[in-house]
Coordinates of N, CA and C in Angstrom, one line a residue:
M1 N 41.1 -98.1 -89.9 CA 40.6 -99.6 -90.2 C 40.1 -100.0 -89.1
T2 N 38.7 -101.0 -89.8 CA 38.1 -101.2 -88.2 C 38.2 -102.7 -87.8
D3 N 37.8 -103.2 -86.7 CA 38.3 -104.2 -86.2 C 38.5 -105.3 -87.0
R4 N 37.4 -105.2 -87.8 CA 37.7 -106.3 -88.7 C 38.7 -106.4 -89.9
D5 N 39.2 -105.5 -90.3 CA 40.5 -105.5 -90.6 C 41.8 -105.8 -89.8
V6 N 41.6 -104.8 -88.6 CA 42.7 -105.8 -87.9 C 42.8 -107.1 -87.8
L7 N 41.7 -107.8 -87.6 CA 41.4 -109.2 -87.6 C 41.9 -110.3 -89.3
A8 N 42.0 -109.3 -90.0 CA 42.3 -109.6 -91.7 C 43.5 -110.4 -91.7
P9 N 43.7 -111.9 -92.5 CA 45.1 -112.2 -92.6 C 46.2 -111.2 -93.4
A10 N 45.3 -110.2 -94.1 CA 46.8 -108.9 -94.5 C 47.3 -108.2 -93.3
A11 N 46.2 -107.9 -92.1 CA 46.5 -107.4 -91.1 C 48.1 -108.3 -89.8
V12 N 47.2 -109.7 -90.4 CA 48.7 -110.5 -89.2 C 49.5 -110.3 -89.8
I13 N 49.6 -110.7 -91.2 CA 51.4 -110.9 -92.0 C 52.1 -110.0 -91.9
T14 N 51.3 -108.5 -91.9 CA 51.7 -107.3 -91.7 C 52.7 -107.4 -89.8
A15 N 51.3 -107.7 -89.4 CA 52.0 -107.8 -87.4 C 53.1 -108.7 -88.2
L16 N 53.2 -110.1 -88.1 CA 54.2 -111.1 -88.0 C 55.3 -110.5 -89.0
S17 N 55.1 -109.7 -90.2 CA 56.3 -108.9 -90.3 C 57.5 -107.8 -89.6
T18 N 56.6 -107.7 -88.5 CA 57.7 -106.6 -88.4 C 58.3 -107.2 -87.2
A19 N 58.6 -106.8 -86.3 CA 59.8 -107.3 -84.7 C 59.3 -109.1 -85.0
T20 N 60.9 -109.2 -85.7 CA 61.5 -110.2 -84.5 C 61.7 -109.8 -83.2
H21 N 62.0 -111.4 -82.9 CA 62.3 -111.7 -81.5 C 63.6 -112.7 -81.5
R22 N 64.7 -112.4 -80.6 CA 65.6 -113.7 -80.3 C 65.2 -114.2 -78.8
L23 N 65.3 -116.2 -78.8 CA 64.8 -116.3 -78.5 C 64.9 -116.2 -77.1
D24 N 65.9 -115.7 -76.6 CA 65.8 -115.3 -74.9 C 65.3 -113.8 -74.9
E25 N 64.5 -112.9 -75.7 CA 64.1 -111.9 -75.7 C 62.1 -112.1 -75.7
L26 N 62.0 -112.8 -74.8 CA 60.8 -113.4 -75.1 C 59.8 -113.1 -73.4
T27 N 60.1 -111.8 -72.8 CA 59.5 -111.7 -72.0 C 58.3 -110.9 -72.5
A28 N 58.3 -110.1 -73.4 CA 57.4 -110.0 -74.2 C 55.5 -110.7 -74.2
L29 N 56.5 -111.9 -74.8 CA 55.4 -112.7 -74.8 C 54.0 -112.9 -74.3
P30 N 52.9 -112.7 -75.2 CA 51.6 -112.4 -74.4 C 51.3 -114.3 -74.1
K31 N 50.5 -114.0 -73.2 CA 49.5 -115.6 -72.9 C 48.0 -115.1 -73.0
T32 N 48.1 -115.4 -74.6 CA 46.5 -115.0 -75.1 C 47.0 -115.8 -76.7
A33 N 45.4 -115.8 -77.0 CA 45.7 -116.4 -78.3 C 46.2 -115.8 -78.8
G34 N 47.0 -116.1 -80.5 CA 47.0 -115.6 -81.4 C 48.3 -116.5 -82.7
L35 N 48.4 -115.8 -83.6 CA 49.8 -116.8 -84.6 C 51.2 -116.3 -84.0
Y36 N 51.9 -117.4 -84.8 CA 53.9 -116.6 -84.4 C 54.5 -117.5 -85.8
A37 N 55.8 -116.8 -85.7 CA 55.8 -117.6 -87.3 C 57.4 -117.7 -86.5
W38 N 58.1 -118.9 -87.1 CA 59.5 -119.2 -87.1 C 60.4 -118.3 -88.2
W39 N 60.7 -117.9 -87.9 CA 62.8 -117.3 -89.2 C 63.9 -117.8 -88.6
A40 N 64.6 -117.6 -89.8 CA 66.0 -117.9 -89.9 C 67.1 -117.3 -90.9
A41 N 68.0 -117.0 -90.8 CA 68.3 -116.3 -92.1 C 69.2 -117.9 -92.6
P42 N 68.5 -117.4 -94.5 CA 68.6 -118.4 -95.8 C 70.1 -119.4 -95.2
S43 N 71.4 -119.4 -93.9 CA 72.4 -120.5 -93.9 C 71.9 -121.4 -93.3
V44 N 71.1 -121.2 -92.7 CA 70.6 -121.9 -91.7 C 69.4 -122.9 -92.0
L45 N 69.9 -124.3 -92.3 CA 68.5 -125.3 -93.1 C 68.3 -124.8 -94.8
P46 N 69.6 -124.1 -95.1 CA 69.6 -123.8 -96.4 C 69.0 -124.9 -97.3
Q47 N 68.8 -125.7 -97.6 CA 67.5 -126.7 -98.2 C 66.2 -126.2 -98.6
L48 N 65.9 -125.4 -96.8 CA 64.8 -125.2 -97.3 C 64.2 -123.9 -97.9
P49 N 63.8 -123.4 -99.0 CA 63.9 -121.5 -98.9 C 62.4 -121.9 -98.9
G50 N 62.5 -121.1 -98.2 CA 61.2 -119.6 -97.6 C 60.8 -118.0 -98.1
P51 N 60.2 -118.0 -97.8 CA 59.8 -116.4 -98.4 C 60.6 -115.8 -97.5
A52 N 60.9 -114.0 -98.1 CA 62.2 -113.1 -97.0 C 61.4 -112.6 -96.6
H53 N 62.0 -112.7 -95.4 CA 61.3 -111.5 -94.3 C 61.2 -110.0 -94.4
P54 N 59.9 -109.5 -94.8 CA 59.9 -108.1 -95.4 C 60.6 -107.2 -95.4
E55 N 60.8 -106.7 -94.1 CA 61.5 -105.8 -93.5 C 63.3 -105.9 -92.9
V56 N 63.3 -107.4 -92.3 CA 64.6 -107.6 -91.8 C 65.5 -108.7 -93.6
E57 N 66.6 -107.5 -93.4 CA 67.4 -108.9 -94.7 C 68.1 -109.7 -94.1
N58 N 68.3 -110.9 -94.5 CA 69.1 -112.5 -94.5 C 68.4 -112.9 -93.6
L59 N 67.2 -113.0 -93.5 CA 65.9 -113.6 -92.9 C 64.6 -114.0 -93.6
R60 N 64.6 -116.1 -93.5 CA 63.7 -116.3 -93.8 C 62.1 -116.7 -93.2
L61 N 61.4 -116.7 -94.0 CA 59.8 -117.7 -92.8 C 60.1 -119.2 -92.3
L62 N 60.4 -120.1 -91.6 CA 60.5 -121.3 -91.6 C 58.9 -122.2 -91.6
Y63 N 58.6 -120.8 -90.2 CA 57.1 -122.0 -89.9 C 55.8 -121.4 -89.6
V64 N 54.4 -121.2 -89.7 CA 53.8 -120.4 -89.3 C 52.9 -121.6 -88.0
G65 N 52.6 -121.0 -86.7 CA 51.2 -121.4 -85.9 C 50.5 -120.8 -85.7
I66 N 49.6 -121.3 -84.8 CA 48.7 -120.5 -83.8 C 48.7 -121.3 -82.5
A67 N 48.4 -120.8 -81.6 CA 48.3 -121.1 -80.4 C 47.1 -120.3 -79.7
S68 N 46.0 -120.7 -78.3 CA 45.5 -120.3 -77.5 C 46.1 -119.5 -76.7
N69 N 47.5 -119.7 -76.4 CA 48.4 -119.3 -75.4 C 49.6 -119.1 -75.8
L70 N 49.8 -117.6 -76.0 CA 51.3 -117.5 -77.4 C 52.3 -118.6 -76.1
R71 N 52.7 -117.9 -75.2 CA 54.0 -118.4 -74.1 C 54.3 -119.6 -73.8
R72 N 52.6 -119.8 -73.3 CA 52.2 -121.8 -73.1 C 53.3 -122.1 -74.2
R73 N 52.4 -122.2 -75.7 CA 53.0 -122.7 -76.9 C 54.4 -122.9 -77.3
I74 N 54.7 -121.9 -77.2 CA 56.6 -121.0 -77.5 C 57.4 -121.7 -76.7
T75 N 57.0 -121.1 -75.2 CA 57.8 -122.0 -74.3 C 57.6 -122.9 -73.4
G76 N 56.9 -123.9 -73.5 CA 56.4 -124.7 -73.0 C 56.5 -126.2 -74.0
N77 N 56.1 -125.7 -75.1 CA 56.0 -126.6 -76.3 C 57.8 -126.6 -77.1
H78 N 57.4 -125.8 -77.7 CA 58.7 -125.5 -78.8 C 60.1 -125.3 -78.7
L79 N 59.7 -125.0 -77.2 CA 61.3 -124.6 -77.0 C 61.5 -126.0 -75.4
R80 N 60.6 -126.8 -75.2 CA 60.8 -127.7 -74.2 C 60.7 -129.4 -74.4
R81 N 60.1 -129.7 -75.3 CA 59.7 -130.8 -75.8 C 59.3 -131.2 -77.1
S82 N 60.0 -132.3 -77.8 CA 59.8 -132.8 -78.7 C 58.6 -133.7 -79.2
G83 N 57.8 -134.0 -77.2 CA 56.6 -135.0 -77.9 C 55.0 -134.2 -78.5
S84 N 55.3 -132.7 -77.9 CA 54.2 -131.3 -77.9 C 54.4 -130.9 -79.0
S85 N 55.6 -130.7 -80.1 CA 55.6 -129.7 -81.1 C 56.3 -130.7 -82.2
T86 N 55.4 -130.5 -83.6 CA 55.4 -130.7 -84.7 C 57.0 -130.4 -85.2
L87 N 56.9 -129.0 -85.1 CA 57.8 -128.1 -85.5 C 59.2 -128.4 -85.0
R88 N 59.6 -129.1 -83.2 CA 60.8 -129.5 -83.0 C 61.1 -130.8 -83.6
R89 N 60.3 -131.9 -83.7 CA 60.1 -133.0 -84.6 C 60.8 -132.8 -85.8
T90 N 59.9 -132.1 -86.3 CA 60.7 -131.6 -88.1 C 61.7 -131.2 -87.6
L91 N 62.9 -130.1 -86.8 CA 63.7 -129.7 -87.1 C 64.6 -131.0 -86.3
A92 N 64.5 -131.4 -85.4 CA 65.0 -132.6 -85.1 C 65.8 -133.2 -86.3
G93 N 64.6 -133.6 -87.1 CA 64.5 -134.6 -88.3 C 65.3 -134.6 -89.4
L94 N 65.7 -132.7 -89.6 CA 66.2 -132.2 -91.1 C 67.1 -132.6 -90.2
L95 N 67.8 -132.2 -88.6 CA 69.2 -132.4 -88.1 C 69.7 -133.8 -87.2
L96 N 68.7 -134.8 -88.0 CA 69.3 -136.4 -87.0 C 71.1 -136.4 -87.0
H97 N 71.0 -136.1 -88.3 CA 72.5 -137.1 -88.5 C 73.3 -135.6 -88.1
E98 N 73.0 -134.2 -88.5 CA 74.0 -133.5 -88.6 C 74.5 -133.1 -86.8
Q99 N 73.4 -133.1 -85.9 CA 73.6 -132.7 -84.6 C 73.5 -134.4 -83.9
N100 N 73.5 -135.2 -85.0 CA 74.1 -136.8 -83.8 C 73.1 -137.1 -82.5
Y101 N 71.8 -136.9 -82.8 CA 70.1 -136.4 -81.9 C 70.2 -137.6 -82.1
R102 N 70.1 -138.3 -80.5 CA 69.2 -139.4 -80.2 C 68.0 -139.7 -79.6
T103 N 67.5 -140.1 -80.1 CA 65.6 -140.9 -79.4 C 65.0 -141.5 -79.2
E104 N 63.7 -141.3 -78.4 CA 63.9 -142.8 -77.3 C 62.2 -142.9 -77.7
R105 N 61.2 -143.8 -77.5 CA 60.4 -144.6 -77.7 C 59.1 -144.5 -76.4
T106 N 58.6 -143.1 -76.3 CA 57.1 -143.1 -75.0 C 56.0 -143.4 -75.4
D107 N 55.3 -142.6 -75.6 CA 54.2 -143.1 -76.3 C 54.7 -142.8 -77.6
R108 N 55.6 -141.8 -78.2 CA 55.5 -141.6 -79.3 C 57.6 -141.5 -79.3
V109 N 58.4 -140.8 -80.6 CA 59.6 -140.5 -80.3 C 59.8 -139.1 -79.9
V110 N 60.2 -139.2 -79.0 CA 61.2 -138.0 -78.2 C 62.4 -138.0 -78.6
L111 N 63.6 -136.7 -78.4 CA 64.5 -136.7 -78.0 C 65.2 -137.2 -76.1
V112 N 66.0 -137.9 -76.7 CA 66.3 -137.9 -74.9 C 66.9 -136.4 -74.5
P113 N 66.9 -136.4 -73.2 CA 66.7 -135.4 -72.4 C 68.0 -134.5 -72.9
E114 N 68.8 -134.6 -72.8 CA 69.8 -134.2 -73.1 C 70.0 -133.5 -74.5
D115 N 69.4 -134.8 -76.4 CA 69.4 -133.8 -76.4 C 68.0 -132.8 -77.3
E116 N 67.2 -133.1 -76.0 CA 66.3 -131.7 -75.8 C 66.9 -130.2 -75.8
A117 N 67.8 -130.5 -74.8 CA 68.8 -129.6 -74.2 C 69.1 -128.9 -75.2
R118 N 70.4 -129.5 -76.4 CA 70.4 -129.1 -77.6 C 70.1 -129.0 -78.5
L119 N 68.7 -129.1 -79.1 CA 68.3 -128.7 -79.7 C 67.4 -127.5 -78.8
T120 N 67.1 -127.3 -78.0 CA 67.0 -125.8 -77.9 C 67.2 -124.6 -77.9
A121 N 69.1 -125.1 -77.5 CA 70.2 -124.1 -77.7 C 70.6 -124.0 -78.9
W122 N 70.5 -125.0 -79.6 CA 70.6 -124.8 -82.0 C 69.1 -124.0 -81.6
M123 N 67.9 -123.5 -81.2 CA 67.1 -123.1 -81.4 C 66.9 -121.6 -81.7
H124 N 67.7 -121.1 -80.2 CA 68.2 -119.9 -79.6 C 69.0 -119.6 -80.4
T125 N 70.5 -120.4 -80.7 CA 71.5 -119.7 -82.1 C 70.7 -119.5 -83.7
H126 N 69.7 -120.2 -84.0 CA 69.4 -120.1 -85.3 C 68.6 -120.0 -85.4
L127 N 67.4 -118.9 -84.8 CA 65.6 -118.7 -85.0 C 66.1 -117.5 -84.5
R128 N 64.6 -117.5 -85.0 CA 63.8 -115.4 -84.2 C 62.4 -116.4 -84.5
L129 N 61.5 -115.2 -83.8 CA 60.4 -115.5 -83.8 C 59.4 -114.0 -83.7
S130 N 58.9 -114.0 -84.4 CA 57.4 -112.8 -84.2 C 56.1 -113.2 -83.9
W131 N 55.6 -113.1 -83.3 CA 54.3 -113.2 -82.7 C 52.8 -112.0 -83.5
C132 N 51.9 -112.5 -82.8 CA 50.7 -111.3 -83.1 C 49.3 -112.1 -82.6
E133 N 49.2 -111.3 -81.2 CA 47.4 -111.7 -81.0 C 46.5 -111.7 -82.1
H134 N 45.6 -113.1 -81.8 CA 44.7 -112.7 -82.0 C 43.5 -113.3 -82.1
P135 N 42.2 -112.9 -81.7 CA 41.0 -114.1 -80.6 C 40.7 -115.1 -81.5
H136 N 41.0 -115.2 -82.6 CA 40.3 -116.6 -83.3 C 41.8 -117.2 -84.8
P137 N 42.9 -117.1 -83.6 CA 44.0 -117.7 -85.0 C 43.7 -118.9 -86.1
A138 N 42.5 -119.6 -85.7 CA 42.4 -120.5 -86.6 C 41.9 -119.9 -87.7
A139 N 40.8 -118.8 -87.5 CA 40.3 -118.1 -88.4 C 40.9 -117.9 -90.0
V140 N 42.5 -117.5 -89.2 CA 43.5 -116.4 -90.5 C 44.4 -117.4 -90.6
E141 N 44.5 -118.6 -90.2 CA 45.7 -119.0 -90.6 C 45.9 -119.4 -92.0
P142 N 45.0 -120.7 -91.9 CA 44.9 -121.0 -93.4 C 45.3 -119.8 -94.4
A143 N 45.0 -119.1 -94.5 CA 45.2 -117.8 -95.7 C 46.5 -117.2 -95.2
V144 N 47.0 -116.6 -93.7 CA 48.5 -116.6 -94.4 C 49.2 -117.6 -94.4
I145 N 49.1 -118.6 -94.3 CA 49.9 -120.0 -94.9 C 49.8 -120.3 -95.8
E146 N 48.8 -119.7 -96.4 CA 48.7 -120.4 -98.1 C 49.2 -119.0 -98.8
Q147 N 49.1 -117.8 -98.5 CA 50.4 -116.8 -98.9 C 51.6 -116.2 -99.2
W148 N 52.0 -117.1 -97.3 CA 53.1 -117.1 -97.4 C 53.7 -118.6 -97.6
A149 N 53.1 -119.6 -97.5 CA 54.1 -121.4 -97.8 C 55.2 -121.3 -97.1
P150 N 55.5 -121.2 -96.1 CA 56.2 -122.5 -95.5 C 56.5 -123.3 -95.6
P151 N 58.2 -123.5 -95.7 CA 58.3 -124.8 -96.1 C 57.8 -125.7 -94.7
L152 N 58.3 -125.9 -93.2 CA 57.9 -126.3 -92.2 C 56.3 -126.4 -92.9
N153 N 55.4 -126.0 -92.8 CA 53.9 -126.1 -93.0 C 53.6 -127.1 -94.0
L154 N 53.8 -128.1 -93.8 CA 54.0 -129.5 -94.8 C 52.6 -130.0 -96.1
D155 N 51.5 -129.2 -95.0 CA 50.5 -129.7 -95.6 C 50.2 -128.4 -96.9
H156 N 51.2 -127.5 -96.8 CA 50.9 -126.4 -98.1 C 52.6 -126.1 -99.0
A157 N 53.3 -127.1 -98.2 CA 54.7 -127.2 -98.9 C 54.6 -128.1 -100.7
S158 N 55.2 -127.9 -101.2 CA 54.9 -129.3 -102.8 C 56.9 -129.0 -103.0
G159 N 56.1 -130.1 -103.7 CA 57.7 -130.2 -104.4 C 58.7 -131.0 -103.4
A160 N 60.2 -130.6 -104.0 CA 61.1 -131.1 -103.6 C 61.3 -131.0 -102.2
V161 N 60.7 -129.3 -101.7 CA 60.4 -129.2 -100.0 C 59.3 -130.4 -99.0
R162 N 58.0 -130.7 -100.2 CA 57.7 -131.0 -99.2 C 58.0 -132.6 -99.2
E163 N 58.7 -133.0 -99.6 CA 59.6 -134.2 -99.8 C 60.6 -134.3 -98.9
L164 N 60.9 -133.1 -98.8 CA 62.4 -132.8 -98.3 C 61.6 -133.6 -96.7
V165 N 60.8 -132.8 -95.9 CA 60.0 -132.2 -95.0 C 59.9 -133.6 -94.7
R166 N 58.8 -134.2 -95.3 CA 58.1 -135.1 -95.4 C 59.4 -136.3 -95.1
A167 N 60.4 -136.4 -95.3 CA 61.5 -137.4 -95.3 C 62.1 -137.7 -93.9
A168 N 62.6 -135.8 -93.4 CA 63.0 -135.7 -92.1 C 62.5 -136.1 -90.5
R169 N 60.2 -135.9 -91.4 CA 59.7 -136.1 -90.2 C 59.5 -138.0 -90.6
T170 N 59.9 -139.0 -91.5 CA 59.4 -139.9 -91.9 C 61.5 -140.2 -90.7
A171 N 61.9 -140.1 -91.0 CA 63.2 -140.1 -90.4 C 63.6 -140.0 -89.2
Y172 N 62.9 -138.9 -88.1 CA 62.9 -138.9 -86.5 C 62.1 -139.8 -86.1
N173 N 60.7 -139.6 -86.9 CA 60.0 -141.1 -86.1 C 60.2 -142.8 -86.3
T174 N 61.4 -142.7 -87.3 CA 61.7 -144.5 -87.0 C 63.4 -144.5 -86.3
S175 N 63.4 -143.2 -86.0 CA 64.6 -144.0 -85.1 C 65.0 -143.9 -83.7
A176 N 63.5 -144.2 -83.3 CA 64.1 -145.2 -82.3 C 63.7 -146.5 -82.1

């Protein structure tokens, strides 16, 4: 394989399809640019059908994202603050009534601190993560998302799933 092949969308999909990690196993998460994928069992958010993990039984894809620094994006945004993570706000919207999350308005709608901690705990319990280092993740992200069509990547969702995710985001954004 050439360097160009390693950076191609197919290679990224292969890399994201290998090892998944529990969220308490992120010590190897690099401080480099790349892509990441969030996975869950089909029983978690069952209203969101996502593509099955090609190697891990009973796991399906929810979301793909990019980062200039994978460690900072995952641990500093997705696992900490709803104000800086669309994924986190979407999850909170989908779980708003089931988990009785409370929100407040700052410069945007955010979960109250206690519920930020509860959402993080929920994520640790229910989600898994894979990642792939890539020097130019934005160059391959559209092709990866187009091929996989993860349900929480709203721009590529369609039909009832798109409307469900849109409604969850609206519910969250109007809850404060």
